[in-house]
């Protein structure tokens, strides 16, 4: 959101996140270096702790504090929020699921346009390699949307698209199984938490692995969105199954890259929906726009 932040780690391992502008004369603090427990501005050598408190050798009594951000390390990523903001740090772990690492990707498209892609399943038969629905099933795919003031939930069920035998074996599924994709979108920060599993199409009995995925959408600027993806599965990284975790991570990264490549070919990536012909799968698009504007960007609701 056009905020430039310098992240640093002190000699003792403390993390600092400061606005990337020295309060003395606006040098980029990210051009400086860490000396012990302080970040040193390269221009005149003022020194800043992770708490933002600065000191100047020339004028020791002057208050020269950099703007500090709350920062924490969790789930293999560094999380930053406005100091004192009450948004809790996301708790992604779930009982019975094992983390497969964190993936990042950067999409040349605005936040809303990228969230659009992750908020509907109509693209999955054509855009995706493995995760998604059989192309001829879209007509009767079951889909439900429910929403609250600050969340949006979409549930879908239909036939899994055909995948190679190896992938079937990997996830413990077979051709003809139903794939259920059930996700909830949250807006501060903007992220989607997916629960995905397979069922025997006839009996509805669960089959194979269950997946749990969290995707965070960070608007780098008005035209670029960075993705942070945290994939989990019920497969414990033990014994031979240890080999599956990196494979699962690689397959997930590939699917995200397919989304990115598709989104970046849009003739018009602007979030404006006027003139688009929306299908029955597209109702989340308007809902998430309204919530991103109100809850994430803090914009007043537009009249009417
Ligand atoms: S601009 Fe940073 S010390 Fe002068
Ligand atoms: Fe997708």
PDB file of C-alpha atoms and ligand atoms in Angstrom:
ATOM      1  CA  UNK A   1       0.000   0.000   0.000  1.00  0.00           C
ATOM      2  CA  UNK A   2       2.826   2.329  -0.969  1.00  0.00           C
ATOM      3  CA  UNK A   3       4.414   2.110   2.468  1.00  0.00           C
ATOM      4  CA  UNK A   4       8.136   1.466   2.288  1.00  0.00           C
ATOM      5  CA  UNK A   5       9.413  -0.395   5.294  1.00  0.00           C
ATOM      6  CA  UNK A   6      12.915  -1.472   6.206  1.00  0.00           C
ATOM      7  CA  UNK A   7      13.216  -4.825   7.945  1.00  0.00           C
ATOM      8  CA  UNK A   8      16.315  -5.723   9.899  1.00  0.00           C
ATOM      9  CA  UNK A   9      17.556  -8.318  12.320  1.00  0.00           C
ATOM     10  CA  UNK A  10      19.896  -7.278  15.116  1.00  0.00           C
ATOM     11  CA  UNK A  11      22.988  -9.210  16.200  1.00  0.00           C
ATOM     12  CA  UNK A  12      20.962 -10.821  18.978  1.00  0.00           C
ATOM     13  CA  UNK A  13      18.182 -11.783  16.572  1.00  0.00           C
ATOM     14  CA  UNK A  14      15.542  -9.136  17.370  1.00  0.00           C
ATOM     15  CA  UNK A  15      13.481  -8.046  14.357  1.00  0.00           C
ATOM     16  CA  UNK A  16      12.899  -4.412  13.521  1.00  0.00           C
ATOM     17  CA  UNK A  17      10.432  -2.872  11.050  1.00  0.00           C
ATOM     18  CA  UNK A  18      10.704   0.887  10.524  1.00  0.00           C
ATOM     19  CA  UNK A  19       9.413   3.259   7.903  1.00  0.00           C
ATOM     20  CA  UNK A  20      12.190   3.355   5.341  1.00  0.00           C
ATOM     21  CA  UNK A  21      13.003   7.009   5.800  1.00  0.00           C
ATOM     22  CA  UNK A  22      15.436   8.469   8.277  1.00  0.00           C
ATOM     23  CA  UNK A  23      13.708  11.120  10.421  1.00  0.00           C
ATOM     24  CA  UNK A  24      16.847  13.260  10.182  1.00  0.00           C
ATOM     25  CA  UNK A  25      16.956  14.069   6.464  1.00  0.00           C
ATOM     26  CA  UNK A  26      14.965  11.289   4.805  1.00  0.00           C
ATOM     27  CA  UNK A  27      17.705   8.914   3.736  1.00  0.00           C
ATOM     28  CA  UNK A  28      16.514   5.379   3.025  1.00  0.00           C
ATOM     29  CA  UNK A  29      17.353   3.422   6.153  1.00  0.00           C
ATOM     30  CA  UNK A  30      17.408   0.279   3.995  1.00  0.00           C
ATOM     31  CA  UNK A  31      20.678   1.596   2.526  1.00  0.00           C
ATOM     32  CA  UNK A  32      22.215   1.461   5.985  1.00  0.00           C
ATOM     33  CA  UNK A  33      23.576  -1.475   7.920  1.00  0.00           C
ATOM     34  CA  UNK A  34      23.114  -3.253  11.189  1.00  0.00           C
ATOM     35  CA  UNK A  35      25.659  -2.668  13.918  1.00  0.00           C
ATOM     36  CA  UNK A  36      24.942  -4.754  17.007  1.00  0.00           C
ATOM     37  CA  UNK A  37      21.400  -3.954  18.130  1.00  0.00           C
ATOM     38  CA  UNK A  38      20.958  -0.879  15.927  1.00  0.00           C
ATOM     39  CA  UNK A  39      20.312  -0.001  12.330  1.00  0.00           C
ATOM     40  CA  UNK A  40      22.704   2.752  11.234  1.00  0.00           C
ATOM     41  CA  UNK A  41      21.660   5.353   8.661  1.00  0.00           C
ATOM     42  CA  UNK A  42      24.351   5.595   5.970  1.00  0.00           C
ATOM     43  CA  UNK A  43      24.100   9.369   5.540  1.00  0.00           C
ATOM     44  CA  UNK A  44      25.040  10.869   8.943  1.00  0.00           C
ATOM     45  CA  UNK A  45      25.240   7.745  11.058  1.00  0.00           C
ATOM     46  CA  UNK A  46      22.154   8.126  13.265  1.00  0.00           C
ATOM     47  CA  UNK A  47      21.368   4.837  14.970  1.00  0.00           C
ATOM     48  CA  UNK A  48      17.935   3.223  15.449  1.00  0.00           C
ATOM     49  CA  UNK A  49      16.758   0.339  17.601  1.00  0.00           C
ATOM     50  CA  UNK A  50      13.950  -2.050  16.635  1.00  0.00           C
ATOM     51  CA  UNK A  51      11.682   0.142  18.800  1.00  0.00           C
ATOM     52  CA  UNK A  52      12.401   3.051  16.421  1.00  0.00           C
ATOM     53  CA  UNK A  53      14.217   5.088  19.076  1.00  0.00           C
ATOM     54  CA  UNK A  54      17.082   6.891  17.382  1.00  0.00           C
ATOM     55  CA  UNK A  55      20.232   8.530  18.616  1.00  0.00           C
ATOM     56  CA  UNK A  56      22.502  11.116  17.081  1.00  0.00           C
ATOM     57  CA  UNK A  57      26.119  11.392  18.180  1.00  0.00           C
ATOM     58  CA  UNK A  58      26.151  15.070  17.294  1.00  0.00           C
ATOM     59  CA  UNK A  59      22.973  16.058  19.122  1.00  0.00           C
ATOM     60  CA  UNK A  60      22.412  13.439  21.845  1.00  0.00           C
ATOM     61  CA  UNK A  61      19.471  15.256  23.439  1.00  0.00           C
ATOM     62  CA  UNK A  62      17.446  15.513  20.218  1.00  0.00           C
ATOM     63  CA  UNK A  63      14.499  13.108  19.848  1.00  0.00           C
ATOM     64  CA  UNK A  64      14.872  11.477  16.520  1.00  0.00           C
ATOM     65  CA  UNK A  65      12.597   8.458  16.360  1.00  0.00           C
ATOM     66  CA  UNK A  66      11.742   6.523  13.208  1.00  0.00           C
ATOM     67  CA  UNK A  67       8.191   5.287  12.728  1.00  0.00           C
ATOM     68  CA  UNK A  68       8.002   1.777  14.087  1.00  0.00           C
ATOM     69  CA  UNK A  69       5.770  -1.086  12.864  1.00  0.00           C
ATOM     70  CA  UNK A  70       4.766  -4.167  14.815  1.00  0.00           C
ATOM     71  CA  UNK A  71       6.672  -7.131  13.487  1.00  0.00           C
ATOM     72  CA  UNK A  72       6.656 -10.856  14.219  1.00  0.00           C
ATOM     73  CA  UNK A  73       8.020 -14.022  12.722  1.00  0.00           C
ATOM     74  CA  UNK A  74       5.585 -16.888  12.329  1.00  0.00           C
ATOM     75  CA  UNK A  75       4.807 -19.732   9.893  1.00  0.00           C
ATOM     76  CA  UNK A  76       8.132 -19.116   8.093  1.00  0.00           C
ATOM     77  CA  UNK A  77       7.257 -15.512   7.222  1.00  0.00           C
ATOM     78  CA  UNK A  78       7.751 -12.064   8.694  1.00  0.00           C
ATOM     79  CA  UNK A  79       4.504 -10.231   9.428  1.00  0.00           C
ATOM     80  CA  UNK A  80       4.225  -6.458   9.736  1.00  0.00           C
ATOM     81  CA  UNK A  81       1.304  -4.286  10.826  1.00  0.00           C
ATOM     82  CA  UNK A  82       0.774  -0.727  11.986  1.00  0.00           C
ATOM     83  CA  UNK A  83       2.079  -0.279  15.546  1.00  0.00           C
ATOM     84  CA  UNK A  84      -0.705  -0.951  18.009  1.00  0.00           C
ATOM     85  CA  UNK A  85      -3.222  -2.067  15.326  1.00  0.00           C
ATOM     86  CA  UNK A  86      -5.545  -4.619  16.859  1.00  0.00           C
ATOM     87  CA  UNK A  87      -5.581  -7.001  13.866  1.00  0.00           C
ATOM     88  CA  UNK A  88      -4.311 -10.261  15.383  1.00  0.00           C
ATOM     89  CA  UNK A  89      -1.441 -12.088  13.742  1.00  0.00           C
ATOM     90  CA  UNK A  90      -2.905 -14.952  11.722  1.00  0.00           C
ATOM     91  CA  UNK A  91      -2.923 -18.341  13.399  1.00  0.00           C
ATOM     92  CA  UNK A  92      -2.716 -20.762  10.491  1.00  0.00           C
ATOM     93  CA  UNK A  93      -1.948 -24.086  12.143  1.00  0.00           C
ATOM     94  CA  UNK A  94      -4.782 -26.617  12.388  1.00  0.00           C
ATOM     95  CA  UNK A  95      -4.863 -29.817  14.394  1.00  0.00           C
ATOM     96  CA  UNK A  96      -4.007 -32.778  12.160  1.00  0.00           C
ATOM     97  CA  UNK A  97      -2.430 -30.694   9.377  1.00  0.00           C
ATOM     98  CA  UNK A  98       1.248 -30.309   8.555  1.00  0.00           C
ATOM     99  CA  UNK A  99       2.781 -27.193   7.009  1.00  0.00           C
ATOM    100  CA  UNK A 100       4.494 -27.591   3.647  1.00  0.00           C
ATOM    101  CA  UNK A 101       6.329 -24.260   3.821  1.00  0.00           C
ATOM    102  CA  UNK A 102       5.548 -20.839   2.424  1.00  0.00           C
ATOM    103  CA  UNK A 103       5.419 -19.849  -1.254  1.00  0.00           C
ATOM    104  CA  UNK A 104       5.509 -16.380  -2.703  1.00  0.00           C
ATOM    105  CA  UNK A 105       4.566 -15.072  -6.108  1.00  0.00           C
ATOM    106  CA  UNK A 106       4.163 -11.559  -7.456  1.00  0.00           C
ATOM    107  CA  UNK A 107       1.340 -10.780  -9.876  1.00  0.00           C
ATOM    108  CA  UNK A 108       1.254  -7.706 -12.094  1.00  0.00           C
ATOM    109  CA  UNK A 109      -2.394  -6.863 -11.351  1.00  0.00           C
ATOM    110  CA  UNK A 110      -4.291  -4.903  -8.683  1.00  0.00           C
ATOM    111  CA  UNK A 111      -5.335  -6.539  -5.431  1.00  0.00           C
ATOM    112  CA  UNK A 112      -9.042  -6.920  -6.293  1.00  0.00           C
ATOM    113  CA  UNK A 113      -8.335  -8.465  -9.694  1.00  0.00           C
ATOM    114  CA  UNK A 114      -6.037 -11.044  -8.129  1.00  0.00           C
ATOM    115  CA  UNK A 115      -8.538 -11.858  -5.367  1.00  0.00           C
ATOM    116  CA  UNK A 116     -11.177 -12.336  -8.129  1.00  0.00           C
ATOM    117  CA  UNK A 117      -9.186 -15.271  -9.431  1.00  0.00           C
ATOM    118  CA  UNK A 118      -8.902 -16.922  -6.036  1.00  0.00           C
ATOM    119  CA  UNK A 119     -12.615 -16.373  -5.323  1.00  0.00           C
ATOM    120  CA  UNK A 120     -14.199 -18.467  -8.053  1.00  0.00           C
ATOM    121  CA  UNK A 121     -13.831 -21.999  -9.420  1.00  0.00           C
ATOM    122  CA  UNK A 122     -15.044 -21.417 -12.957  1.00  0.00           C
ATOM    123  CA  UNK A 123     -11.429 -20.940 -14.064  1.00  0.00           C
ATOM    124  CA  UNK A 124     -10.172 -24.174 -12.529  1.00  0.00           C
ATOM    125  CA  UNK A 125     -10.948 -26.585 -15.426  1.00  0.00           C
ATOM    126  CA  UNK A 126      -9.234 -24.353 -17.975  1.00  0.00           C
ATOM    127  CA  UNK A 127      -6.510 -22.567 -16.006  1.00  0.00           C
ATOM    128  CA  UNK A 128      -5.303 -25.238 -13.617  1.00  0.00           C
ATOM    129  CA  UNK A 129      -3.303 -28.398 -14.113  1.00  0.00           C
ATOM    130  CA  UNK A 130      -4.519 -30.513 -11.195  1.00  0.00           C
ATOM    131  CA  UNK A 131      -6.729 -28.834  -8.641  1.00  0.00           C
ATOM    132  CA  UNK A 132     -10.159 -28.123  -9.981  1.00  0.00           C
ATOM    133  CA  UNK A 133     -13.300 -29.372 -11.632  1.00  0.00           C
ATOM    134  CA  UNK A 134     -13.968 -31.428 -14.722  1.00  0.00           C
ATOM    135  CA  UNK A 135     -14.608 -29.064 -17.646  1.00  0.00           C
ATOM    136  CA  UNK A 136     -17.944 -30.637 -18.606  1.00  0.00           C
ATOM    137  CA  UNK A 137     -19.225 -30.452 -15.007  1.00  0.00           C
ATOM    138  CA  UNK A 138     -19.474 -26.686 -14.571  1.00  0.00           C
ATOM    139  CA  UNK A 139     -23.134 -26.585 -15.570  1.00  0.00           C
ATOM    140  CA  UNK A 140     -24.228 -28.555 -12.529  1.00  0.00           C
ATOM    141  CA  UNK A 141     -21.439 -27.827 -10.137  1.00  0.00           C
ATOM    142  CA  UNK A 142     -22.894 -27.108  -6.708  1.00  0.00           C
ATOM    143  CA  UNK A 143     -21.856 -23.717  -5.362  1.00  0.00           C
ATOM    144  CA  UNK A 144     -23.026 -21.698  -2.361  1.00  0.00           C
ATOM    145  CA  UNK A 145     -22.074 -18.255  -1.148  1.00  0.00           C
ATOM    146  CA  UNK A 146     -22.710 -16.857   2.299  1.00  0.00           C
ATOM    147  CA  UNK A 147     -21.369 -13.674   3.749  1.00  0.00           C
ATOM    148  CA  UNK A 148     -21.162 -11.624   6.906  1.00  0.00           C
ATOM    149  CA  UNK A 149     -20.118  -8.079   7.540  1.00  0.00           C
ATOM    150  CA  UNK A 150     -16.414  -8.910   7.430  1.00  0.00           C
ATOM    151  CA  UNK A 151     -16.160 -12.313   5.776  1.00  0.00           C
ATOM    152  CA  UNK A 152     -17.310 -14.174   2.710  1.00  0.00           C
ATOM    153  CA  UNK A 153     -17.614 -17.934   2.342  1.00  0.00           C
ATOM    154  CA  UNK A 154     -17.869 -19.975  -0.837  1.00  0.00           C
ATOM    155  CA  UNK A 155     -18.465 -23.719  -0.963  1.00  0.00           C
ATOM    156  CA  UNK A 156     -18.243 -25.817  -4.137  1.00  0.00           C
ATOM    157  CA  UNK A 157     -18.648 -29.493  -4.888  1.00  0.00           C
ATOM    158  CA  UNK A 158     -18.270 -31.336  -8.176  1.00  0.00           C
ATOM    159  CA  UNK A 159     -16.238 -33.953 -10.054  1.00  0.00           C
ATOM    160  CA  UNK A 160     -12.470 -33.638  -9.752  1.00  0.00           C
ATOM    161  CA  UNK A 161     -10.843 -32.999 -13.125  1.00  0.00           C
ATOM    162  CA  UNK A 162      -8.838 -35.926 -14.526  1.00  0.00           C
ATOM    163  CA  UNK A 163      -5.293 -36.033 -13.202  1.00  0.00           C
ATOM    164  CA  UNK A 164      -2.344 -38.373 -13.838  1.00  0.00           C
ATOM    165  CA  UNK A 165      -2.338 -41.695 -11.964  1.00  0.00           C
ATOM    166  CA  UNK A 166       0.666 -40.600  -9.954  1.00  0.00           C
ATOM    167  CA  UNK A 167      -1.229 -37.604  -8.593  1.00  0.00           C
ATOM    168  CA  UNK A 168      -4.243 -39.798  -7.784  1.00  0.00           C
ATOM    169  CA  UNK A 169      -1.949 -42.116  -5.839  1.00  0.00           C
ATOM    170  CA  UNK A 170      -0.263 -39.173  -4.165  1.00  0.00           C
ATOM    171  CA  UNK A 171      -3.495 -37.785  -2.751  1.00  0.00           C
ATOM    172  CA  UNK A 172      -5.262 -41.128  -2.314  1.00  0.00           C
ATOM    173  CA  UNK A 173      -8.036 -40.326  -4.793  1.00  0.00           C
ATOM    174  CA  UNK A 174      -9.471 -41.922  -7.934  1.00  0.00           C
ATOM    175  CA  UNK A 175     -11.115 -40.743 -11.142  1.00  0.00           C
ATOM    176  CA  UNK A 176     -14.768 -39.863 -10.487  1.00  0.00           C
ATOM    177  CA  UNK A 177     -14.266 -38.608  -6.933  1.00  0.00           C
ATOM    178  CA  UNK A 178     -15.980 -35.395  -5.918  1.00  0.00           C
ATOM    179  CA  UNK A 179     -13.769 -32.459  -5.014  1.00  0.00           C
ATOM    180  CA  UNK A 180     -14.966 -30.049  -2.336  1.00  0.00           C
ATOM    181  CA  UNK A 181     -13.450 -26.580  -2.173  1.00  0.00           C
ATOM    182  CA  UNK A 182     -14.704 -24.574   0.806  1.00  0.00           C
ATOM    183  CA  UNK A 183     -13.099 -21.232   1.534  1.00  0.00           C
ATOM    184  CA  UNK A 184     -13.583 -18.115   3.600  1.00  0.00           C
ATOM    185  CA  UNK A 185     -12.262 -14.692   2.654  1.00  0.00           C
ATOM    186  CA  UNK A 186     -11.144 -12.288   5.387  1.00  0.00           C
ATOM    187  CA  UNK A 187     -10.286  -8.677   4.784  1.00  0.00           C
ATOM    188  CA  UNK A 188      -7.854  -7.280   7.332  1.00  0.00           C
ATOM    189  CA  UNK A 189      -5.395  -8.380   6.124  1.00  0.00           C
ATOM    190  CA  UNK A 190      -6.906  -9.683   2.890  1.00  0.00           C
ATOM    191  CA  UNK A 191      -6.555 -13.449   2.931  1.00  0.00           C
ATOM    192  CA  UNK A 192      -8.430 -16.608   2.026  1.00  0.00           C
ATOM    193  CA  UNK A 193      -8.405 -19.826   3.990  1.00  0.00           C
ATOM    194  CA  UNK A 194      -9.305 -22.912   1.940  1.00  0.00           C
ATOM    195  CA  UNK A 195     -10.398 -26.340   3.116  1.00  0.00           C
ATOM    196  CA  UNK A 196     -10.201 -28.852   0.281  1.00  0.00           C
ATOM    197  CA  UNK A 197     -10.976 -32.542   0.270  1.00  0.00           C
ATOM    198  CA  UNK A 198     -12.318 -35.343  -1.854  1.00  0.00           C
ATOM    199  CA  UNK A 199     -15.382 -37.500  -1.369  1.00  0.00           C
ATOM    200  CA  UNK A 200     -16.633 -40.698  -2.867  1.00  0.00           C
ATOM    201  CA  UNK A 201     -19.084 -39.303  -5.426  1.00  0.00           C
ATOM    202  CA  UNK A 202     -21.808 -41.826  -4.555  1.00  0.00           C
ATOM    203  CA  UNK A 203     -21.564 -42.156  -0.772  1.00  0.00           C
ATOM    204  CA  UNK A 204     -20.057 -38.790   0.153  1.00  0.00           C
ATOM    205  CA  UNK A 205     -17.476 -40.562   2.329  1.00  0.00           C
ATOM    206  CA  UNK A 206     -14.228 -38.571   2.582  1.00  0.00           C
ATOM    207  CA  UNK A 207     -11.297 -39.943   0.587  1.00  0.00           C
ATOM    208  CA  UNK A 208      -7.573 -39.395   0.586  1.00  0.00           C
ATOM    209  CA  UNK A 209      -5.713 -36.394   1.947  1.00  0.00           C
ATOM    210  CA  UNK A 210      -7.314 -33.213   3.134  1.00  0.00           C
ATOM    211  CA  UNK A 211      -5.698 -29.921   2.240  1.00  0.00           C
ATOM    212  CA  UNK A 212      -5.719 -26.631   4.057  1.00  0.00           C
ATOM    213  CA  UNK A 213      -4.357 -23.543   2.384  1.00  0.00           C
ATOM    214  CA  UNK A 214      -4.039 -19.923   3.394  1.00  0.00           C
ATOM    215  CA  UNK A 215      -3.334 -17.276   0.759  1.00  0.00           C
ATOM    216  CA  UNK A 216      -2.437 -13.693   1.736  1.00  0.00           C
ATOM    217  CA  UNK A 217      -2.749 -10.865  -0.803  1.00  0.00           C
ATOM    218  CA  UNK A 218      -0.417  -7.923  -0.273  1.00  0.00           C
ATOM    219  CA  UNK A 219      -0.870  -4.905  -2.550  1.00  0.00           C
ATOM    220  CA  UNK A 220       2.679  -3.799  -3.305  1.00  0.00           C
ATOM    221  CA  UNK A 221       1.316  -0.841  -5.268  1.00  0.00           C
ATOM    222  CA  UNK A 222      -1.785  -0.085  -7.348  1.00  0.00           C
ATOM    223  CA  UNK A 223      -0.663  -2.488 -10.103  1.00  0.00           C
ATOM    224  CA  UNK A 224       1.154  -5.261  -8.277  1.00  0.00           C
ATOM    225  CA  UNK A 225       0.065  -7.839  -5.726  1.00  0.00           C
ATOM    226  CA  UNK A 226       2.321 -10.153  -3.818  1.00  0.00           C
ATOM    227  CA  UNK A 227       0.991 -13.553  -2.790  1.00  0.00           C
ATOM    228  CA  UNK A 228       2.042 -15.511   0.248  1.00  0.00           C
ATOM    229  CA  UNK A 229       0.723 -19.064   0.180  1.00  0.00           C
ATOM    230  CA  UNK A 230       0.828 -21.436   3.145  1.00  0.00           C
ATOM    231  CA  UNK A 231      -0.079 -24.984   2.061  1.00  0.00           C
ATOM    232  CA  UNK A 232      -0.890 -27.674   4.621  1.00  0.00           C
ATOM    233  CA  UNK A 233      -1.904 -31.289   4.223  1.00  0.00           C
ATOM    234  CA  UNK A 234      -2.877 -34.164   6.477  1.00  0.00           C
ATOM    235  CA  UNK A 235       0.203 -36.058   5.287  1.00  0.00           C
ATOM    236  CA  UNK A 236       2.799 -36.032   8.078  1.00  0.00           C
ATOM    237  CA  UNK A 237       6.341 -35.349   6.844  1.00  0.00           C
ATOM    238  CA  UNK A 238       7.619 -38.604   8.293  1.00  0.00           C
ATOM    239  CA  UNK A 239       9.160 -41.707   6.756  1.00  0.00           C
ATOM    240  CA  UNK A 240       8.553 -42.026   3.022  1.00  0.00           C
ATOM    241  CA  UNK A 241       5.839 -39.373   3.212  1.00  0.00           C
ATOM    242  CA  UNK A 242       8.632 -36.871   3.824  1.00  0.00           C
ATOM    243  CA  UNK A 243       9.159 -36.947   0.075  1.00  0.00           C
ATOM    244  CA  UNK A 244       5.580 -35.876  -0.517  1.00  0.00           C
ATOM    245  CA  UNK A 245       5.813 -32.530   1.272  1.00  0.00           C
ATOM    246  CA  UNK A 246       8.223 -30.926  -1.267  1.00  0.00           C
ATOM    247  CA  UNK A 247       6.199 -32.417  -4.096  1.00  0.00           C
ATOM    248  CA  UNK A 248       2.966 -30.990  -2.699  1.00  0.00           C
ATOM    249  CA  UNK A 249       4.690 -27.622  -2.285  1.00  0.00           C
ATOM    250  CA  UNK A 250       5.954 -27.722  -5.885  1.00  0.00           C
ATOM    251  CA  UNK A 251       2.515 -28.677  -7.249  1.00  0.00           C
ATOM    252  CA  UNK A 252       0.929 -25.820  -5.308  1.00  0.00           C
ATOM    253  CA  UNK A 253       3.542 -23.354  -6.600  1.00  0.00           C
ATOM    254  CA  UNK A 254       2.797 -24.513 -10.133  1.00  0.00           C
ATOM    255  CA  UNK A 255      -0.933 -23.946  -9.732  1.00  0.00           C
ATOM    256  CA  UNK A 256      -0.322 -20.440  -8.338  1.00  0.00           C
ATOM    257  CA  UNK A 257       2.023 -19.685 -11.254  1.00  0.00           C
ATOM    258  CA  UNK A 258      -0.718 -20.786 -13.681  1.00  0.00           C
ATOM    259  CA  UNK A 259      -3.099 -18.327 -12.011  1.00  0.00           C
ATOM    260  CA  UNK A 260      -0.499 -15.579 -12.258  1.00  0.00           C
ATOM    261  CA  UNK A 261       0.197 -16.221 -15.936  1.00  0.00           C
ATOM    262  CA  UNK A 262      -3.498 -16.147 -16.715  1.00  0.00           C
ATOM    263  CA  UNK A 263      -4.241 -12.963 -14.732  1.00  0.00           C
ATOM    264  CA  UNK A 264      -1.314 -11.141 -16.326  1.00  0.00           C
ATOM    265  CA  UNK A 265      -2.831 -11.696 -19.776  1.00  0.00           C
ATOM    266  CA  UNK A 266      -6.002  -9.747 -18.970  1.00  0.00           C
ATOM    267  CA  UNK A 267      -6.653  -7.065 -21.577  1.00  0.00           C
ATOM    268  CA  UNK A 268      -7.773  -4.772 -18.768  1.00  0.00           C
ATOM    269  CA  UNK A 269      -6.640  -5.661 -15.246  1.00  0.00           C
ATOM    270  CA  UNK A 270      -8.473  -2.771 -13.534  1.00  0.00           C
ATOM    271  CA  UNK A 271     -10.846  -3.848 -10.756  1.00  0.00           C
ATOM    272  CA  UNK A 272     -13.722  -1.920 -12.355  1.00  0.00           C
ATOM    273  CA  UNK A 273     -16.460  -4.457 -13.158  1.00  0.00           C
ATOM    274  CA  UNK A 274     -18.564  -2.196 -15.368  1.00  0.00           C
ATOM    275  CA  UNK A 275     -19.055  -3.765 -18.780  1.00  0.00           C
ATOM    276  CA  UNK A 276     -18.180  -7.288 -17.632  1.00  0.00           C
ATOM    277  CA  UNK A 277     -20.733 -10.098 -18.068  1.00  0.00           C
ATOM    278  CA  UNK A 278     -20.677 -11.931 -14.770  1.00  0.00           C
ATOM    279  CA  UNK A 279     -21.695 -15.592 -14.366  1.00  0.00           C
ATOM    280  CA  UNK A 280     -23.337 -17.403 -11.453  1.00  0.00           C
ATOM    281  CA  UNK A 281     -19.837 -18.035 -10.040  1.00  0.00           C
ATOM    282  CA  UNK A 282     -18.959 -14.346  -9.944  1.00  0.00           C
ATOM    283  CA  UNK A 283     -21.173 -13.035  -7.135  1.00  0.00           C
ATOM    284  CA  UNK A 284     -18.227 -12.971  -4.662  1.00  0.00           C
ATOM    285  CA  UNK A 285     -16.500 -10.355  -6.824  1.00  0.00           C
ATOM    286  CA  UNK A 286     -18.752  -7.463  -5.833  1.00  0.00           C
ATOM    287  CA  UNK A 287     -18.900  -8.614  -2.220  1.00  0.00           C
ATOM    288  CA  UNK A 288     -15.150  -8.748  -1.771  1.00  0.00           C
ATOM    289  CA  UNK A 289     -14.664  -5.374  -3.463  1.00  0.00           C
ATOM    290  CA  UNK A 290     -17.055  -3.722  -0.999  1.00  0.00           C
ATOM    291  CA  UNK A 291     -15.289  -5.357   1.967  1.00  0.00           C
ATOM    292  CA  UNK A 292     -11.767  -4.578   0.739  1.00  0.00           C
ATOM    293  CA  UNK A 293     -12.741  -0.920   0.285  1.00  0.00           C
ATOM    294  CA  UNK A 294     -14.400  -0.643   3.691  1.00  0.00           C
ATOM    295  CA  UNK A 295     -12.352  -2.953   5.906  1.00  0.00           C
ATOM    296  CA  UNK A 296      -8.905  -2.924   4.346  1.00  0.00           C
ATOM    297  CA  UNK A 297      -8.565   0.419   2.629  1.00  0.00           C
ATOM    298  CA  UNK A 298     -10.763   2.173   5.200  1.00  0.00           C
ATOM    299  CA  UNK A 299     -12.859   3.924   2.562  1.00  0.00           C
ATOM    300  CA  UNK A 300     -16.289   5.278   3.461  1.00  0.00           C
ATOM    301  CA  UNK A 301     -19.171   3.353   1.823  1.00  0.00           C
ATOM    302  CA  UNK A 302     -20.267   5.044  -1.380  1.00  0.00           C
ATOM    303  CA  UNK A 303     -23.769   6.485  -1.395  1.00  0.00           C
ATOM    304  CA  UNK A 304     -26.305   4.092  -2.889  1.00  0.00           C
TER     305      UNK A 304
HETATM  306  S1  LIG B   1      19.587  11.290   6.968  1.00  0.00           S
HETATM  307 FE1  LIG B   1      19.880   9.692   8.307  1.00  0.00          FE
HETATM  308  S2  LIG B   1      21.385  10.332   9.596  1.00  0.00           S
HETATM  309 FE2  LIG B   1      21.050  12.018   8.348  1.00  0.00          FE
HETATM  310 FE1  LIG B   2      -6.752 -20.516  -9.439  1.00  0.00          FE
END
